[in-house]
Amino acid sequence: MVRHEKWLTAVEDVAELDDPAEARAVLAAVMAAFARCLPDAARGWLADRLPSPEAGPVRDPGPANLESGTDVEAAVARRLRTTPERGRYLTQAVLTALARTDPALAEELRGRLPRAVVETLAPAGESPRDAASHRPEVPTRLSDEEVARGLRHLTGWSGDRHGIERTVQLPADRITPLVERVQREARAMNDHAHVERADGGVTFRLRTGRQGVVTEPDLWLAERIDEAVAAVGSGGRPG
């Protein structure tokens, strides 16, 4: 098993991060994304070789539907609420740090990941800090292709560059807790979800500004809505 503190230090150094807590979040996001590239058996193999903080997300990271480096960097970006460019460099930094601390595990992981992931995420040599590391004041609008790619990793969403939506069917007593949780998530992200209730369900619609465009923060909020639906819909209540 790779030594956790040594790996964290290497991630912090290679990615030029500010503190160990940030490195820990990056490491968890990247390894969870890699797990979504692997079948269940390989996820177990990877989790058994990781320290406990990262093993949990690897064992149950979500559907195994990431097939390329672009998919991985987008998943990392959504989890860390940053740009895809930043997600790419952070992912490359984690791979480089793993190669420094446990070369055998790094090589075996590369052998198990889809070739399209390994080839796309080959380090480019540019410093992660030189990538677009902060959300711009005005988020960049996404194209239909970019929206479609983002929706592939969400549950039950549809739409295009003008807006996305998801309708959820739930018992009546769970609709209000779900809506309240979604509204809290939206406020925390300085975003807004349009909510339309109907008998037996609720529809969430996301877009940015009056122009009706979709941006990365809309996809981030959609992912948080998916998490809220899973928690409340399974009997959980928002905290």
PDB file of C-alpha atoms in Angstrom:
ATOM      1  CA  MET A   1       0.000   0.000   0.000  1.00  0.00           C
ATOM      2  CA  VAL A   2       1.291   3.431  -0.918  1.00  0.00           C
ATOM      3  CA  ARG A   3       2.315   5.570   2.068  1.00  0.00           C
ATOM      4  CA  HIS A   4      -0.392   8.173   2.492  1.00  0.00           C
ATOM      5  CA  GLU A   5       1.572  11.128   3.864  1.00  0.00           C
ATOM      6  CA  LYS A   6       4.361  10.661   1.333  1.00  0.00           C
ATOM      7  CA  TRP A   7       1.851  10.572  -1.517  1.00  0.00           C
ATOM      8  CA  LEU A   8       0.002  13.642  -0.201  1.00  0.00           C
ATOM      9  CA  THR A   9       3.248  15.578   0.063  1.00  0.00           C
ATOM     10  CA  ALA A  10       4.155  14.633  -3.502  1.00  0.00           C
ATOM     11  CA  VAL A  11       0.719  15.725  -4.785  1.00  0.00           C
ATOM     12  CA  GLU A  12       1.033  19.034  -2.934  1.00  0.00           C
ATOM     13  CA  ASP A  13       4.490  19.583  -4.404  1.00  0.00           C
ATOM     14  CA  VAL A  14       3.806  18.533  -8.007  1.00  0.00           C
ATOM     15  CA  ALA A  15       0.462  20.358  -8.229  1.00  0.00           C
ATOM     16  CA  GLU A  16       1.832  23.421  -6.402  1.00  0.00           C
ATOM     17  CA  LEU A  17      -1.022  23.404  -3.881  1.00  0.00           C
ATOM     18  CA  ASP A  18      -1.283  25.591  -0.810  1.00  0.00           C
ATOM     19  CA  ASP A  19      -1.811  23.003   1.944  1.00  0.00           C
ATOM     20  CA  PRO A  20      -2.304  19.273   2.691  1.00  0.00           C
ATOM     21  CA  ALA A  21      -6.096  19.656   2.947  1.00  0.00           C
ATOM     22  CA  GLU A  22      -6.256  20.827  -0.667  1.00  0.00           C
ATOM     23  CA  ALA A  23      -3.970  17.989  -1.729  1.00  0.00           C
ATOM     24  CA  ARG A  24      -6.223  15.501   0.067  1.00  0.00           C
ATOM     25  CA  ALA A  25      -9.315  16.803  -1.771  1.00  0.00           C
ATOM     26  CA  VAL A  26      -7.509  16.627  -5.118  1.00  0.00           C
ATOM     27  CA  LEU A  27      -6.271  13.107  -4.456  1.00  0.00           C
ATOM     28  CA  ALA A  28      -9.755  11.887  -3.510  1.00  0.00           C
ATOM     29  CA  ALA A  29     -11.346  13.503  -6.575  1.00  0.00           C
ATOM     30  CA  VAL A  30      -8.828  12.056  -9.015  1.00  0.00           C
ATOM     31  CA  MET A  31      -8.857   8.538  -7.607  1.00  0.00           C
ATOM     32  CA  ALA A  32     -12.665   8.486  -7.541  1.00  0.00           C
ATOM     33  CA  ALA A  33     -12.664   9.518 -11.213  1.00  0.00           C
ATOM     34  CA  PHE A  34     -10.149   6.801 -12.083  1.00  0.00           C
ATOM     35  CA  ALA A  35     -12.353   4.261 -10.303  1.00  0.00           C
ATOM     36  CA  ARG A  36     -15.202   5.236 -12.629  1.00  0.00           C
ATOM     37  CA  CYS A  37     -13.021   4.085 -15.528  1.00  0.00           C
ATOM     38  CA  LEU A  38     -12.718   0.587 -14.054  1.00  0.00           C
ATOM     39  CA  PRO A  39     -15.036  -2.436 -13.690  1.00  0.00           C
ATOM     40  CA  ASP A  40     -16.068  -3.463 -10.171  1.00  0.00           C
ATOM     41  CA  ALA A  41     -13.307  -6.058  -9.731  1.00  0.00           C
ATOM     42  CA  ALA A  42     -10.612  -3.561 -10.645  1.00  0.00           C
ATOM     43  CA  ARG A  43     -12.121  -0.983  -8.292  1.00  0.00           C
ATOM     44  CA  GLY A  44     -11.671  -3.433  -5.447  1.00  0.00           C
ATOM     45  CA  TRP A  45      -8.080  -4.013  -6.509  1.00  0.00           C
ATOM     46  CA  LEU A  46      -7.397  -0.265  -6.484  1.00  0.00           C
ATOM     47  CA  ALA A  47      -9.164   0.370  -3.154  1.00  0.00           C
ATOM     48  CA  ASP A  48      -7.134  -2.387  -1.477  1.00  0.00           C
ATOM     49  CA  ARG A  49      -3.931  -0.595  -2.458  1.00  0.00           C
ATOM     50  CA  LEU A  50      -4.949   2.865  -1.276  1.00  0.00           C
ATOM     51  CA  PRO A  51      -4.927   4.394   2.196  1.00  0.00           C
ATOM     52  CA  SER A  52      -8.315   4.494   3.913  1.00  0.00           C
ATOM     53  CA  PRO A  53      -9.203   8.154   3.166  1.00  0.00           C
ATOM     54  CA  GLU A  54      -9.175   7.447  -0.565  1.00  0.00           C
ATOM     55  CA  ALA A  55     -10.330   3.820  -0.506  1.00  0.00           C
ATOM     56  CA  GLY A  56     -13.949   4.711   0.363  1.00  0.00           C
ATOM     57  CA  PRO A  57     -14.654   6.910  -2.686  1.00  0.00           C
ATOM     58  CA  VAL A  58     -12.886   4.371  -4.890  1.00  0.00           C
ATOM     59  CA  ARG A  59     -15.109   1.494  -3.760  1.00  0.00           C
ATOM     60  CA  ASP A  60     -18.327   3.413  -4.487  1.00  0.00           C
ATOM     61  CA  PRO A  61     -17.512   6.346  -6.812  1.00  0.00           C
ATOM     62  CA  GLY A  62     -20.546   6.177  -9.093  1.00  0.00           C
ATOM     63  CA  PRO A  63     -21.247   4.552 -12.469  1.00  0.00           C
ATOM     64  CA  ALA A  64     -18.313   3.186 -14.459  1.00  0.00           C
ATOM     65  CA  ASN A  65     -18.917   5.472 -17.433  1.00  0.00           C
ATOM     66  CA  LEU A  66     -15.700   7.458 -17.863  1.00  0.00           C
ATOM     67  CA  GLU A  67     -13.977   6.377 -21.062  1.00  0.00           C
ATOM     68  CA  SER A  68     -11.469   9.103 -21.926  1.00  0.00           C
ATOM     69  CA  GLY A  69      -9.103  11.590 -20.375  1.00  0.00           C
ATOM     70  CA  THR A  70     -11.587  14.334 -21.212  1.00  0.00           C
ATOM     71  CA  ASP A  71     -14.261  12.485 -19.221  1.00  0.00           C
ATOM     72  CA  VAL A  72     -11.896  12.138 -16.264  1.00  0.00           C
ATOM     73  CA  GLU A  73     -10.817  15.766 -16.191  1.00  0.00           C
ATOM     74  CA  ALA A  74     -14.456  16.895 -16.391  1.00  0.00           C
ATOM     75  CA  ALA A  75     -15.415  14.640 -13.462  1.00  0.00           C
ATOM     76  CA  VAL A  76     -12.486  15.932 -11.385  1.00  0.00           C
ATOM     77  CA  ALA A  77     -13.385  19.524 -12.271  1.00  0.00           C
ATOM     78  CA  ARG A  78     -17.013  19.063 -11.201  1.00  0.00           C
ATOM     79  CA  ARG A  79     -16.053  17.497  -7.894  1.00  0.00           C
ATOM     80  CA  LEU A  80     -13.527  20.236  -7.106  1.00  0.00           C
ATOM     81  CA  ARG A  81     -15.661  23.013  -8.642  1.00  0.00           C
ATOM     82  CA  THR A  82     -12.953  24.199 -10.950  1.00  0.00           C
ATOM     83  CA  THR A  83     -12.336  24.377 -14.701  1.00  0.00           C
ATOM     84  CA  PRO A  84     -11.693  21.338 -16.931  1.00  0.00           C
ATOM     85  CA  GLU A  85      -8.212  22.734 -17.685  1.00  0.00           C
ATOM     86  CA  ARG A  86      -7.421  22.780 -13.984  1.00  0.00           C
ATOM     87  CA  GLY A  87      -8.921  19.301 -13.621  1.00  0.00           C
ATOM     88  CA  ARG A  88      -6.550  18.012 -16.285  1.00  0.00           C
ATOM     89  CA  TYR A  89      -3.421  19.381 -14.615  1.00  0.00           C
ATOM     90  CA  LEU A  90      -4.438  18.176 -11.182  1.00  0.00           C
ATOM     91  CA  THR A  91      -5.069  14.688 -12.565  1.00  0.00           C
ATOM     92  CA  GLN A  92      -1.685  14.670 -14.259  1.00  0.00           C
ATOM     93  CA  ALA A  93      -0.100  15.846 -10.994  1.00  0.00           C
ATOM     94  CA  VAL A  94      -1.639  12.957  -9.054  1.00  0.00           C
ATOM     95  CA  LEU A  95      -0.296  10.459 -11.607  1.00  0.00           C
ATOM     96  CA  THR A  96       3.159  12.020 -11.458  1.00  0.00           C
ATOM     97  CA  ALA A  97       3.112  12.011  -7.635  1.00  0.00           C
ATOM     98  CA  LEU A  98       2.075   8.356  -7.565  1.00  0.00           C
ATOM     99  CA  ALA A  99       4.911   7.455  -9.946  1.00  0.00           C
ATOM    100  CA  ARG A 100       7.336   9.131  -7.534  1.00  0.00           C
ATOM    101  CA  THR A 101       6.051   7.392  -4.410  1.00  0.00           C
ATOM    102  CA  ASP A 102       4.971   3.971  -5.736  1.00  0.00           C
ATOM    103  CA  PRO A 103       6.206   3.372  -9.303  1.00  0.00           C
ATOM    104  CA  ALA A 104       4.901  -0.191  -9.418  1.00  0.00           C
ATOM    105  CA  LEU A 105       1.362   0.830  -8.486  1.00  0.00           C
ATOM    106  CA  ALA A 106       1.465   3.745 -10.934  1.00  0.00           C
ATOM    107  CA  GLU A 107       2.494   1.429 -13.757  1.00  0.00           C
ATOM    108  CA  GLU A 108      -0.160  -1.161 -12.907  1.00  0.00           C
ATOM    109  CA  LEU A 109      -2.855   1.528 -12.691  1.00  0.00           C
ATOM    110  CA  ARG A 110      -1.890   2.838 -16.118  1.00  0.00           C
ATOM    111  CA  GLY A 111      -2.167  -0.707 -17.447  1.00  0.00           C
ATOM    112  CA  ARG A 112      -5.713  -1.078 -16.113  1.00  0.00           C
ATOM    113  CA  LEU A 113      -7.039   2.307 -17.223  1.00  0.00           C
ATOM    114  CA  PRO A 114      -8.523   2.663 -20.724  1.00  0.00           C
ATOM    115  CA  ARG A 115      -5.887   3.614 -23.281  1.00  0.00           C
ATOM    116  CA  ALA A 116      -7.832   6.757 -24.180  1.00  0.00           C
ATOM    117  CA  VAL A 117      -7.509   7.924 -20.563  1.00  0.00           C
ATOM    118  CA  VAL A 118      -3.776   7.276 -20.293  1.00  0.00           C
ATOM    119  CA  GLU A 119      -2.953   8.847 -23.661  1.00  0.00           C
ATOM    120  CA  THR A 120      -5.026  11.985 -23.090  1.00  0.00           C
ATOM    121  CA  LEU A 121      -3.673  12.559 -19.596  1.00  0.00           C
ATOM    122  CA  ALA A 122       0.018  12.211 -20.438  1.00  0.00           C
ATOM    123  CA  PRO A 123       1.736  15.131 -18.632  1.00  0.00           C
ATOM    124  CA  ALA A 124       2.201  18.151 -20.880  1.00  0.00           C
ATOM    125  CA  GLY A 125       4.931  19.791 -18.824  1.00  0.00           C
ATOM    126  CA  GLU A 126       3.086  23.020 -18.018  1.00  0.00           C
ATOM    127  CA  SER A 127       2.758  23.966 -14.365  1.00  0.00           C
ATOM    128  CA  PRO A 128      -0.714  23.282 -12.940  1.00  0.00           C
ATOM    129  CA  ARG A 129      -0.740  26.807 -11.550  1.00  0.00           C
ATOM    130  CA  ASP A 130      -0.390  28.125 -15.102  1.00  0.00           C
ATOM    131  CA  ALA A 131      -3.668  26.444 -16.094  1.00  0.00           C
ATOM    132  CA  ALA A 132      -7.017  28.170 -15.673  1.00  0.00           C
ATOM    133  CA  SER A 133      -7.282  27.557 -11.940  1.00  0.00           C
ATOM    134  CA  HIS A 134     -10.116  29.852 -10.951  1.00  0.00           C
ATOM    135  CA  ARG A 135     -13.652  30.291 -12.120  1.00  0.00           C
ATOM    136  CA  PRO A 136     -13.943  33.435 -14.211  1.00  0.00           C
ATOM    137  CA  GLU A 137     -16.229  36.217 -13.050  1.00  0.00           C
ATOM    138  CA  VAL A 138     -18.510  35.416 -15.983  1.00  0.00           C
ATOM    139  CA  PRO A 139     -18.613  31.636 -16.600  1.00  0.00           C
ATOM    140  CA  THR A 140     -18.021  30.544 -20.167  1.00  0.00           C
ATOM    141  CA  ARG A 141     -21.141  29.346 -21.943  1.00  0.00           C
ATOM    142  CA  LEU A 142     -21.006  25.729 -23.101  1.00  0.00           C
ATOM    143  CA  SER A 143     -21.713  24.377 -26.560  1.00  0.00           C
ATOM    144  CA  ASP A 144     -24.325  21.684 -27.260  1.00  0.00           C
ATOM    145  CA  GLU A 145     -21.500  19.135 -27.494  1.00  0.00           C
ATOM    146  CA  GLU A 146     -20.027  20.197 -24.143  1.00  0.00           C
ATOM    147  CA  VAL A 147     -23.444  20.084 -22.474  1.00  0.00           C
ATOM    148  CA  ALA A 148     -24.114  16.614 -23.919  1.00  0.00           C
ATOM    149  CA  ARG A 149     -20.753  15.398 -22.624  1.00  0.00           C
ATOM    150  CA  GLY A 150     -21.521  16.752 -19.157  1.00  0.00           C
ATOM    151  CA  LEU A 151     -24.996  15.182 -19.071  1.00  0.00           C
ATOM    152  CA  ARG A 152     -23.536  11.751 -19.764  1.00  0.00           C
ATOM    153  CA  HIS A 153     -22.208  11.709 -16.211  1.00  0.00           C
ATOM    154  CA  LEU A 154     -25.439  12.849 -14.563  1.00  0.00           C
ATOM    155  CA  THR A 155     -28.697  11.015 -13.840  1.00  0.00           C
ATOM    156  CA  GLY A 156     -31.903  11.683 -15.742  1.00  0.00           C
ATOM    157  CA  TRP A 157     -30.950  15.111 -17.115  1.00  0.00           C
ATOM    158  CA  SER A 158     -31.734  16.362 -20.607  1.00  0.00           C
ATOM    159  CA  GLY A 159     -31.296  19.608 -22.510  1.00  0.00           C
ATOM    160  CA  ASP A 160     -28.864  21.601 -24.609  1.00  0.00           C
ATOM    161  CA  ARG A 161     -26.837  24.810 -24.446  1.00  0.00           C
ATOM    162  CA  HIS A 162     -29.978  26.819 -23.620  1.00  0.00           C
ATOM    163  CA  GLY A 163     -30.892  24.919 -20.455  1.00  0.00           C
ATOM    164  CA  ILE A 164     -30.964  21.517 -18.749  1.00  0.00           C
ATOM    165  CA  GLU A 165     -33.642  19.844 -16.631  1.00  0.00           C
ATOM    166  CA  ARG A 166     -34.463  16.767 -14.609  1.00  0.00           C
ATOM    167  CA  THR A 167     -37.855  15.534 -13.366  1.00  0.00           C
ATOM    168  CA  VAL A 168     -37.900  13.468 -10.185  1.00  0.00           C
ATOM    169  CA  GLN A 169     -40.768  11.281  -8.986  1.00  0.00           C
ATOM    170  CA  LEU A 170     -40.927  11.000  -5.198  1.00  0.00           C
ATOM    171  CA  PRO A 171     -43.481  10.473  -2.420  1.00  0.00           C
ATOM    172  CA  ALA A 172     -45.174  13.751  -1.500  1.00  0.00           C
ATOM    173  CA  ASP A 173     -43.570  13.935   1.942  1.00  0.00           C
ATOM    174  CA  ARG A 174     -40.071  13.964   0.405  1.00  0.00           C
ATOM    175  CA  ILE A 175     -40.591  16.668  -2.191  1.00  0.00           C
ATOM    176  CA  THR A 176     -40.275  19.607   0.218  1.00  0.00           C
ATOM    177  CA  PRO A 177     -37.093  18.294   1.927  1.00  0.00           C
ATOM    178  CA  LEU A 178     -35.561  17.742  -1.497  1.00  0.00           C
ATOM    179  CA  VAL A 179     -36.454  21.217  -2.779  1.00  0.00           C
ATOM    180  CA  GLU A 180     -35.138  22.858   0.401  1.00  0.00           C
ATOM    181  CA  ARG A 181     -31.843  21.005   0.118  1.00  0.00           C
ATOM    182  CA  VAL A 182     -31.463  21.926  -3.556  1.00  0.00           C
ATOM    183  CA  GLN A 183     -32.144  25.577  -2.795  1.00  0.00           C
ATOM    184  CA  ARG A 184     -29.466  25.542  -0.083  1.00  0.00           C
ATOM    185  CA  GLU A 185     -26.980  23.966  -2.471  1.00  0.00           C
ATOM    186  CA  ALA A 186     -27.792  26.583  -5.104  1.00  0.00           C
ATOM    187  CA  ARG A 187     -27.355  29.477  -2.664  1.00  0.00           C
ATOM    188  CA  ALA A 188     -24.022  28.060  -1.498  1.00  0.00           C
ATOM    189  CA  MET A 189     -22.848  28.040  -5.126  1.00  0.00           C
ATOM    190  CA  ASN A 190     -24.302  31.490  -5.856  1.00  0.00           C
ATOM    191  CA  ASP A 191     -26.526  29.802  -8.437  1.00  0.00           C
ATOM    192  CA  HIS A 192     -30.260  29.319  -8.913  1.00  0.00           C
ATOM    193  CA  ALA A 193     -32.473  26.343  -9.703  1.00  0.00           C
ATOM    194  CA  HIS A 194     -35.896  26.843 -11.268  1.00  0.00           C
ATOM    195  CA  VAL A 195     -38.298  24.499  -9.467  1.00  0.00           C
ATOM    196  CA  GLU A 196     -41.673  23.344 -10.766  1.00  0.00           C
ATOM    197  CA  ARG A 197     -43.727  21.033  -8.581  1.00  0.00           C
ATOM    198  CA  ALA A 198     -46.350  18.639  -9.913  1.00  0.00           C
ATOM    199  CA  ASP A 199     -48.360  15.779  -8.460  1.00  0.00           C
ATOM    200  CA  GLY A 200     -45.910  13.076  -7.479  1.00  0.00           C
ATOM    201  CA  GLY A 201     -42.787  14.881  -8.555  1.00  0.00           C
ATOM    202  CA  VAL A 202     -40.708  17.974  -9.136  1.00  0.00           C
ATOM    203  CA  THR A 203     -38.756  19.345 -12.108  1.00  0.00           C
ATOM    204  CA  PHE A 204     -35.464  21.203 -11.739  1.00  0.00           C
ATOM    205  CA  ARG A 205     -34.337  23.511 -14.577  1.00  0.00           C
ATOM    206  CA  LEU A 206     -30.883  25.066 -14.697  1.00  0.00           C
ATOM    207  CA  ARG A 207     -29.462  27.842 -16.859  1.00  0.00           C
ATOM    208  CA  THR A 208     -27.252  30.883 -16.382  1.00  0.00           C
ATOM    209  CA  GLY A 209     -28.595  34.414 -16.661  1.00  0.00           C
ATOM    210  CA  ARG A 210     -31.566  35.773 -18.547  1.00  0.00           C
ATOM    211  CA  GLN A 211     -29.950  34.824 -21.841  1.00  0.00           C
ATOM    212  CA  GLY A 212     -30.665  31.169 -21.204  1.00  0.00           C
ATOM    213  CA  VAL A 213     -27.236  29.563 -21.549  1.00  0.00           C
ATOM    214  CA  VAL A 214     -25.609  26.646 -19.753  1.00  0.00           C
ATOM    215  CA  THR A 215     -22.237  27.016 -18.031  1.00  0.00           C
ATOM    216  CA  GLU A 216     -19.988  24.749 -15.951  1.00  0.00           C
ATOM    217  CA  PRO A 217     -21.570  25.888 -12.635  1.00  0.00           C
ATOM    218  CA  ASP A 218     -24.932  24.620 -13.933  1.00  0.00           C
ATOM    219  CA  LEU A 219     -23.407  21.161 -14.384  1.00  0.00           C
ATOM    220  CA  TRP A 220     -21.865  21.373 -10.904  1.00  0.00           C
ATOM    221  CA  LEU A 221     -25.264  22.218  -9.427  1.00  0.00           C
ATOM    222  CA  ALA A 222     -26.898  19.389 -11.410  1.00  0.00           C
ATOM    223  CA  GLU A 223     -24.448  16.963  -9.828  1.00  0.00           C
ATOM    224  CA  ARG A 224     -25.338  18.296  -6.362  1.00  0.00           C
ATOM    225  CA  ILE A 225     -29.016  17.845  -7.195  1.00  0.00           C
ATOM    226  CA  ASP A 226     -28.333  14.231  -8.149  1.00  0.00           C
ATOM    227  CA  GLU A 227     -26.683  13.714  -4.768  1.00  0.00           C
ATOM    228  CA  ALA A 228     -29.655  15.314  -3.008  1.00  0.00           C
ATOM    229  CA  VAL A 229     -32.120  13.123  -4.898  1.00  0.00           C
ATOM    230  CA  ALA A 230     -30.151   9.993  -3.970  1.00  0.00           C
ATOM    231  CA  ALA A 231     -30.067  10.992  -0.285  1.00  0.00           C
ATOM    232  CA  VAL A 232     -33.671  12.145   0.118  1.00  0.00           C
ATOM    233  CA  GLY A 233     -35.149   9.634  -2.286  1.00  0.00           C
ATOM    234  CA  SER A 234     -33.578   6.701  -0.430  1.00  0.00           C
ATOM    235  CA  GLY A 235     -35.186   7.815   2.805  1.00  0.00           C
ATOM    236  CA  GLY A 236     -32.519  10.234   3.968  1.00  0.00           C
ATOM    237  CA  ARG A 237     -33.256  13.762   5.025  1.00  0.00           C
ATOM    238  CA  PRO A 238     -31.180  16.811   4.200  1.00  0.00           C
ATOM    239  CA  GLY A 239     -28.822  17.866   6.948  1.00  0.00           C
TER     240      GLY A 239
END
